[in-house]
Coordinates of C-alpha atoms in Angstrom, one line a residue:
M1 CA 77.8 71.6 128.9
K2 CA 79.4 70.8 125.6
T3 CA 82.6 71.0 124.5
I4 CA 83.9 70.6 121.2
E5 CA 88.0 70.6 120.5
Q6 CA 88.9 72.2 117.1
R7 CA 92.5 72.0 114.6
G8 CA 94.2 74.9 113.7
L9 CA 94.7 77.1 116.2
A10 CA 93.0 74.1 118.5
P11 CA 91.3 76.3 120.9
A12 CA 88.3 74.4 122.9
R13 CA 84.8 76.4 122.3
S14 CA 82.6 75.3 124.8
V15 CA 78.5 76.9 125.4
L16 CA 77.4 77.3 128.3
D17 CA 74.0 76.0 129.9
N18 CA 73.1 79.3 129.8
G19 CA 74.4 80.6 126.0
V20 CA 77.4 81.8 127.2
R21 CA 80.2 80.9 124.4
V22 CA 83.3 80.6 125.7
I23 CA 87.1 80.0 124.0
A24 CA 90.1 79.5 125.2
K25 CA 93.6 79.1 123.9
H26 CA 96.7 77.8 125.8
A27 CA 99.7 80.4 125.1
G28 CA 102.5 80.0 127.9
A29 CA 104.8 82.6 126.9
T30 CA 104.0 84.7 129.5
P31 CA 102.0 84.3 133.0
A32 CA 98.9 85.5 131.8
V33 CA 96.3 85.7 130.1
T34 CA 94.1 87.9 127.8
L35 CA 90.1 88.2 128.5
H36 CA 87.9 89.2 125.5
A37 CA 84.5 89.5 126.0
T38 CA 82.2 90.6 123.2
F39 CA 78.6 91.5 123.2
E40 CA 76.3 91.6 120.1
A41 CA 75.4 95.4 121.3
G42 CA 76.6 98.0 118.7
T43 CA 75.6 100.9 117.2
I44 CA 73.7 99.1 115.0
F45 CA 71.2 97.9 117.6
D46 CA 70.8 101.9 118.8
P47 CA 67.3 102.5 118.3
P48 CA 66.8 105.1 115.4
S49 CA 65.8 107.9 117.4
E50 CA 68.8 107.4 120.3
P51 CA 71.5 106.7 118.0
G52 CA 74.3 106.7 119.6
V53 CA 73.0 104.3 123.0
S54 CA 75.6 102.0 122.2
H55 CA 78.4 104.3 122.6
F56 CA 77.1 105.5 125.6
V57 CA 77.3 102.8 127.2
S58 CA 80.0 101.4 126.2
R59 CA 81.9 104.6 128.1
T60 CA 79.7 104.1 131.5
I61 CA 79.3 100.4 131.7
D62 CA 82.1 100.5 134.6
R63 CA 80.8 103.0 136.1
G64 CA 79.7 101.5 138.8
T65 CA 77.4 98.4 139.2
A66 CA 74.4 97.6 141.7
R67 CA 77.1 95.8 144.8
H68 CA 80.3 98.3 144.0
A69 CA 81.1 102.0 143.6
A70 CA 83.1 103.2 139.7
E71 CA 86.0 103.6 142.3
E72 CA 85.6 100.4 143.8
I73 CA 85.9 98.7 140.4
A74 CA 89.1 100.9 139.6
D75 CA 90.6 99.9 142.5
Q76 CA 89.6 95.7 142.3
L77 CA 91.7 96.1 138.7
E78 CA 94.4 98.7 139.4
S79 CA 95.8 96.3 142.4
R80 CA 95.7 93.3 139.9
G81 CA 97.3 95.3 137.2
V82 CA 94.5 95.4 135.0
S83 CA 94.1 98.0 133.1
L84 CA 90.6 97.2 131.3
A85 CA 89.4 98.7 127.1
I86 CA 86.4 98.7 126.4
T87 CA 85.4 99.0 122.6
V88 CA 82.4 99.5 120.5
N89 CA 81.8 99.3 116.4
R90 CA 78.8 98.9 114.2
H91 CA 78.0 95.5 115.7
A92 CA 79.8 94.7 118.8
L93 CA 80.5 96.2 122.3
S94 CA 83.8 94.4 124.0
L95 CA 85.6 94.6 126.9
V96 CA 89.9 93.7 126.9
C97 CA 92.1 93.3 129.9
T98 CA 94.8 90.9 130.2
C99 CA 95.7 90.1 134.4
L100 CA 98.0 87.4 135.9
V101 CA 97.3 83.5 135.7
E102 CA 96.2 83.7 139.7
D103 CA 94.1 86.6 139.3
L104 CA 91.7 84.7 137.0
D105 CA 88.6 83.9 138.6
S106 CA 89.0 87.5 140.5
T107 CA 88.7 89.5 137.5
L108 CA 86.7 87.4 135.6
A109 CA 84.1 88.0 138.2
T110 CA 85.0 92.0 138.3
L111 CA 84.5 91.3 134.5
A112 CA 81.0 89.6 135.1
D113 CA 79.8 92.2 137.6
I114 CA 80.4 95.1 135.9
V115 CA 78.6 93.1 132.3
T116 CA 75.5 91.8 134.3
Q117 CA 75.2 94.8 137.0
P118 CA 75.8 98.3 135.6
A119 CA 74.3 101.0 137.6
F120 CA 74.9 103.7 135.3
P121 CA 75.0 106.4 138.0
D122 CA 73.5 109.5 137.4
P123 CA 77.3 111.8 138.2
E124 CA 78.9 109.0 135.8
V125 CA 76.5 109.6 133.4
A126 CA 76.2 113.4 133.7
T127 CA 80.3 113.3 133.6
R128 CA 80.3 110.8 130.1
R129 CA 77.6 113.0 128.7
G130 CA 80.7 115.7 128.4
E131 CA 83.0 113.8 127.6
I132 CA 81.4 112.0 124.2
I133 CA 79.9 115.5 123.2
T134 CA 83.8 117.0 123.4
M135 CA 84.1 113.7 121.1
I136 CA 81.0 114.6 118.7
R137 CA 82.7 117.9 118.2
Q138 CA 85.9 116.8 117.7
D139 CA 84.9 114.8 114.9
E140 CA 82.6 117.2 113.5
D141 CA 86.3 120.2 113.6
N142 CA 88.4 116.1 111.9
P143 CA 87.8 116.2 107.8
A144 CA 88.9 112.4 107.8
A145 CA 86.0 111.9 110.5
M146 CA 83.7 113.7 108.8
A147 CA 84.5 112.6 105.6
G148 CA 84.4 108.6 106.5
E149 CA 80.9 109.3 108.8
G150 CA 79.4 111.0 105.5
L151 CA 79.9 108.2 103.2
F152 CA 78.9 105.9 105.0
S153 CA 75.2 108.0 104.9
L154 CA 75.7 108.3 101.6
L155 CA 76.2 104.7 100.4
Y156 CA 73.2 103.8 103.3
G157 CA 71.3 106.3 103.9
D158 CA 70.0 108.1 107.0
G159 CA 67.1 104.6 107.7
H160 CA 69.8 102.1 107.8
P161 CA 71.5 101.7 110.8
Y162 CA 75.1 101.5 109.1
G163 CA 73.9 105.5 107.7
R164 CA 73.9 106.8 111.9
R165 CA 76.3 107.9 113.6
P166 CA 77.9 106.2 116.1
R167 CA 78.7 108.7 117.9
G168 CA 75.3 110.8 117.6
S169 CA 74.7 113.8 117.8
V170 CA 75.1 116.4 120.5
G171 CA 71.6 117.0 120.3
V172 CA 70.5 113.2 121.0
V173 CA 73.5 112.9 123.6
E174 CA 72.2 115.3 125.6
R175 CA 68.5 113.9 125.2
I176 CA 70.2 110.6 126.5
T177 CA 69.4 109.3 130.3
R178 CA 70.3 107.0 131.9
A179 CA 66.6 105.1 131.3
S180 CA 67.9 105.2 127.6
L181 CA 71.6 103.1 128.7
Q182 CA 69.7 100.5 131.2
T183 CA 66.6 99.9 128.0
F184 CA 69.6 99.2 125.7
H185 CA 71.5 96.8 128.3
A186 CA 68.8 94.4 129.2
A187 CA 68.0 94.4 125.3
R188 CA 71.3 93.5 124.3
F189 CA 73.1 92.1 126.9
R190 CA 72.1 88.4 127.1
P191 CA 74.3 85.7 128.5
R192 CA 73.6 84.0 124.8
A193 CA 74.7 87.4 123.8
L194 CA 78.2 87.3 124.6
S195 CA 81.5 85.8 123.5
L196 CA 84.2 85.0 126.2
V197 CA 87.5 84.1 124.3
L198 CA 90.4 83.5 127.1
V199 CA 94.4 83.4 126.3
G200 CA 96.8 83.0 128.0
D201 CA 99.1 80.8 130.0
V202 CA 96.4 78.4 131.7
E203 CA 95.0 75.0 130.2
P204 CA 91.6 75.7 128.7
A205 CA 89.6 73.3 131.0
R206 CA 90.5 75.7 133.8
A207 CA 89.8 78.7 131.7
I208 CA 86.4 77.3 131.0
E209 CA 85.8 76.0 134.4
S210 CA 86.9 79.9 135.5
A211 CA 84.4 81.3 132.9
S212 CA 81.8 79.1 134.5
R213 CA 82.2 80.1 137.9
A214 CA 82.0 83.6 136.7
F215 CA 78.6 83.6 133.8
S216 CA 76.5 80.0 134.3
A217 CA 74.3 81.8 137.5
W218 CA 73.2 84.5 134.6
K219 CA 69.9 83.9 133.4
A220 CA 67.8 85.7 131.0
S221 CA 65.9 84.4 128.0
P222 CA 68.4 85.4 124.8
P223 CA 68.0 88.3 123.2
A224 CA 66.2 89.7 120.1
E225 CA 67.8 88.7 116.6
P226 CA 68.9 91.6 114.6
V227 CA 67.3 92.2 111.3
F228 CA 69.9 93.6 108.8
P229 CA 68.2 95.4 105.5
P230 CA 70.5 95.9 102.8
G231 CA 71.9 98.9 101.7
P232 CA 69.9 100.7 98.8
P233 CA 71.1 99.8 95.5
S234 CA 73.6 102.6 93.5
R235 CA 72.7 103.1 90.3
E236 CA 74.6 106.4 89.9
R237 CA 77.8 108.4 90.8
R238 CA 77.1 111.2 93.8
V239 CA 79.2 113.5 95.5
R240 CA 78.6 115.4 98.5
V241 CA 80.7 118.3 99.7
I242 CA 81.7 118.9 103.3
P243 CA 83.2 122.4 102.6
M244 CA 85.5 123.1 106.1
M245 CA 87.5 125.7 104.9
N246 CA 89.6 126.4 107.7
K247 CA 91.5 123.5 107.2
A248 CA 95.4 122.6 105.9
Q249 CA 93.6 119.0 104.5
A250 CA 91.6 118.0 102.5
D251 CA 89.8 114.4 103.1
I252 CA 88.5 111.7 100.5
A253 CA 86.3 109.1 101.0
Y254 CA 85.0 107.0 98.2
G255 CA 83.4 103.7 97.7
F256 CA 80.5 101.3 96.9
T257 CA 78.6 98.8 99.0
T258 CA 79.4 95.1 98.0
I259 CA 79.2 91.7 99.6
L260 CA 78.3 89.5 102.9
R261 CA 80.9 88.0 104.6
A262 CA 79.2 84.4 104.2
D263 CA 79.5 85.0 100.3
P264 CA 81.5 82.8 98.9
A265 CA 83.8 85.4 96.5
Y266 CA 84.3 87.3 99.4
Y267 CA 88.3 85.5 99.1
A268 CA 88.7 87.0 95.6
Y269 CA 87.5 90.3 96.9
W270 CA 89.9 90.7 99.5
L271 CA 92.6 89.8 97.7
M272 CA 91.0 92.4 95.0
N273 CA 91.3 95.1 97.7
N274 CA 94.7 94.0 99.1
I275 CA 96.2 94.2 94.9
L276 CA 94.3 97.9 94.9
G277 CA 95.9 99.6 98.4
E278 CA 94.5 97.5 101.5
Y279 CA 98.0 99.2 103.1
S280 CA 99.1 102.6 102.4
I281 CA 102.1 102.6 101.1
G282 CA 101.3 99.4 98.5
G283 CA 98.8 98.8 96.0
R284 CA 98.2 100.3 93.5
L285 CA 96.2 103.5 94.8
G286 CA 99.2 104.2 96.4
D287 CA 101.7 103.6 94.1
R288 CA 100.1 105.8 91.9
I289 CA 98.5 108.7 93.3
R290 CA 101.0 108.4 96.8
E291 CA 104.5 107.4 95.2
R292 CA 104.5 108.6 91.4
Q293 CA 102.8 111.3 91.5
G294 CA 103.2 112.5 95.5
M295 CA 99.1 113.9 95.4
A296 CA 97.8 112.0 98.7
Y297 CA 99.4 112.4 102.5
Y298 CA 97.7 108.9 102.4
V299 CA 95.4 106.8 100.4
F300 CA 94.4 102.9 101.1
S301 CA 91.3 100.6 100.5
A302 CA 89.8 98.6 103.4
L303 CA 86.8 96.0 102.4
D304 CA 84.4 95.5 105.4
A305 CA 82.3 92.4 104.3
N306 CA 80.1 92.3 107.0
V307 CA 76.4 90.7 108.5
V308 CA 75.3 92.9 105.9
P309 CA 76.8 93.8 102.5
G310 CA 79.9 95.8 103.8
P311 CA 81.6 99.2 102.0
L312 CA 84.4 99.1 99.9
L313 CA 86.2 101.9 100.7
I314 CA 88.7 103.9 99.7
R315 CA 90.3 106.9 101.7
A316 CA 93.2 110.1 101.2
G317 CA 93.9 112.3 102.2
V318 CA 95.5 115.3 99.5
N319 CA 96.4 118.9 99.5
P320 CA 93.1 120.5 98.2
A321 CA 94.7 122.1 95.1
N322 CA 95.0 118.6 94.2
V323 CA 91.3 116.8 95.2
D324 CA 90.1 116.8 91.8
R325 CA 92.8 115.4 90.3
A326 CA 93.1 112.5 93.2
L327 CA 89.8 111.5 92.8
A328 CA 90.3 111.2 88.8
S329 CA 93.1 109.2 89.6
I330 CA 91.0 106.9 91.6
D331 CA 88.9 107.0 89.1
E332 CA 91.0 105.6 86.0
E333 CA 93.0 103.1 88.7
I334 CA 89.0 101.6 89.6
A335 CA 88.2 101.8 86.3
R336 CA 91.2 100.2 85.0
M337 CA 91.0 97.3 88.1
A338 CA 87.3 96.4 86.5
A339 CA 88.5 96.9 82.9
D340 CA 91.5 94.7 83.0
G341 CA 91.6 92.8 86.0
P342 CA 95.1 92.0 88.0
T343 CA 98.2 90.4 86.5
D344 CA 99.1 86.9 88.0
Q345 CA 102.1 88.4 89.5
E346 CA 99.6 90.6 91.6
V347 CA 97.0 87.7 93.0
A348 CA 100.6 85.9 93.7
E349 CA 101.9 88.0 95.9
S350 CA 98.5 89.2 97.5
R351 CA 97.9 85.7 97.7
Q352 CA 101.9 85.6 99.7
Y353 CA 101.2 88.5 101.6
L354 CA 98.0 87.9 103.2
I355 CA 98.4 84.2 104.2
G356 CA 102.5 85.3 105.7
S357 CA 100.5 87.9 107.4
M358 CA 98.7 85.6 109.6
P359 CA 101.6 83.9 112.1
R360 CA 102.2 88.0 112.3
R361 CA 99.0 88.6 113.8
L362 CA 99.0 86.0 116.2
E363 CA 102.0 86.7 117.8
T364 CA 100.3 88.1 120.8
N365 CA 97.9 86.9 123.2
V366 CA 96.1 89.6 122.4
G367 CA 96.4 89.1 118.6
I368 CA 95.2 85.3 119.4
A369 CA 92.3 86.9 121.1
N370 CA 90.6 89.4 118.4
F371 CA 91.4 86.6 115.7
L372 CA 89.1 84.1 118.1
Q373 CA 86.5 86.9 118.2
M374 CA 86.3 87.6 114.6
V375 CA 86.2 83.7 113.9
E376 CA 83.5 83.1 116.3
F377 CA 81.5 86.3 115.2
F378 CA 81.5 85.2 111.6
G379 CA 81.0 81.2 112.0
L380 CA 84.2 80.5 111.0
G381 CA 85.5 77.6 112.2
M382 CA 87.9 77.3 114.9
D383 CA 90.1 75.6 112.3
F384 CA 89.9 79.1 109.8
D385 CA 93.5 80.5 110.5
A386 CA 94.4 76.6 109.3
R387 CA 91.8 76.3 106.3
M388 CA 92.3 80.4 105.4
P389 CA 95.9 79.9 103.1
D390 CA 93.7 76.5 101.3
L391 CA 90.5 79.4 101.0
L392 CA 93.0 82.0 99.1
G393 CA 95.4 79.8 97.3
R394 CA 91.7 78.4 95.3
V395 CA 91.0 82.0 94.3
T396 CA 91.9 82.5 90.5
R397 CA 92.5 85.7 88.3
D398 CA 89.2 85.5 86.9
E399 CA 87.5 85.4 90.1
V400 CA 89.6 88.3 91.3
H401 CA 89.1 90.1 88.1
A402 CA 85.4 88.9 88.7
A403 CA 84.5 90.6 91.7
A404 CA 86.6 93.9 90.4
R405 CA 84.1 94.1 87.1
A406 CA 80.9 93.4 90.2
V407 CA 82.0 96.3 92.3
L408 CA 84.0 99.0 90.8
D409 CA 82.2 101.0 88.5
P410 CA 83.0 104.8 88.8
S411 CA 80.1 106.0 87.8
K412 CA 77.8 104.3 90.9
A413 CA 80.8 105.3 93.5
A414 CA 79.9 107.1 96.6
V415 CA 82.3 110.2 97.1
V416 CA 82.0 112.4 100.0
V417 CA 85.6 115.5 100.0
A418 CA 85.7 116.9 104.0
G419 CA 88.4 120.1 103.8
P420 CA 88.6 123.6 102.7
Y421 CA 87.3 122.9 99.2
T422 CA 84.1 123.8 97.4
G423 CA 84.2 122.3 94.3
A424 CA 81.7 119.4 92.7
G425 CA 84.7 116.2 92.7
G426 CA 85.7 113.8 90.5
S427 CA 85.1 113.4 86.7

């Protein structure tokens, strides 16, 4: 296997002979190791006829293997004080846990058993099916969840993987079988789809050797290369209202499709989004709509540039009587940013904040592991943390303004309002 040492955080990155990517970083603050295993097996890979399969797999993959029942796996982990968290997003399914250094090999062996030989026992599938249906119904009763899902559907359309509901629908989940889960697992859980990060009080060489012992015998051909279509271009303002008249609050989801994460303009977009309101208590949106006008319980923006042109989202929770005023204020702030751009002071302060927040992201083993997984997923290089300040430092005010002009146009926004509201919404 080939091992490359990089600058920055200075993790070691190694690719095992079967294609598993292992990233190891020594961090000696505590006698523990965080394991973060991520597969390219998110909801974007769901079959169009079965949206929700990836989420279903995330709820059942640790519920028994070919060799061990669910109770045995739970006992193995609990006896070592290990709590396994499994999450899934649009692109990746991740398993994360922290163990003592002396338990690293045995914990890796359990993790390998879970991801390579899940049994998906019928009783466990039935139990988890009921839990997922409950989650879906809770989402359908939640204005924030309905507004968010509705916005992705409006931006990308039902034919695009981003436009589908991540958990699927009750009808689809009721049809998903053990065979569906096995088929998805066989297609997406392959050595070359796995990146494994180990961060803690263990030397990188030893961590990589432990990972090799756990995973090197796993043989399977590479998964099919995904094809991610871009979202449809927006040529007009689209508004969708989801009446939920028994609720006290209306939730607004407002957005645009933007750029790829690999686009060199990403750093200008990142600064623009931070200036708009990446964090609820700051930025132009928070200052105007929440602080000065007092119209929103929360308001923030989020940029999700990805391996497809991802969205820039604005989310707000408001009193139903303030929906139209809040939308008008969002329109005005968006239009002002596009017309005038940011100030030099806003660019400088936003740059300083984003650079200054990096050490806080890397204070814990879990934070470092999450960061290294992101770096690996986007191919940013193991020294990205060292290069990031310069990448942001080179962005000019004019480049941030150009990013705003390119995407921020209220006449082409997608807008979803969910809650006790029936108006057309917006200007």
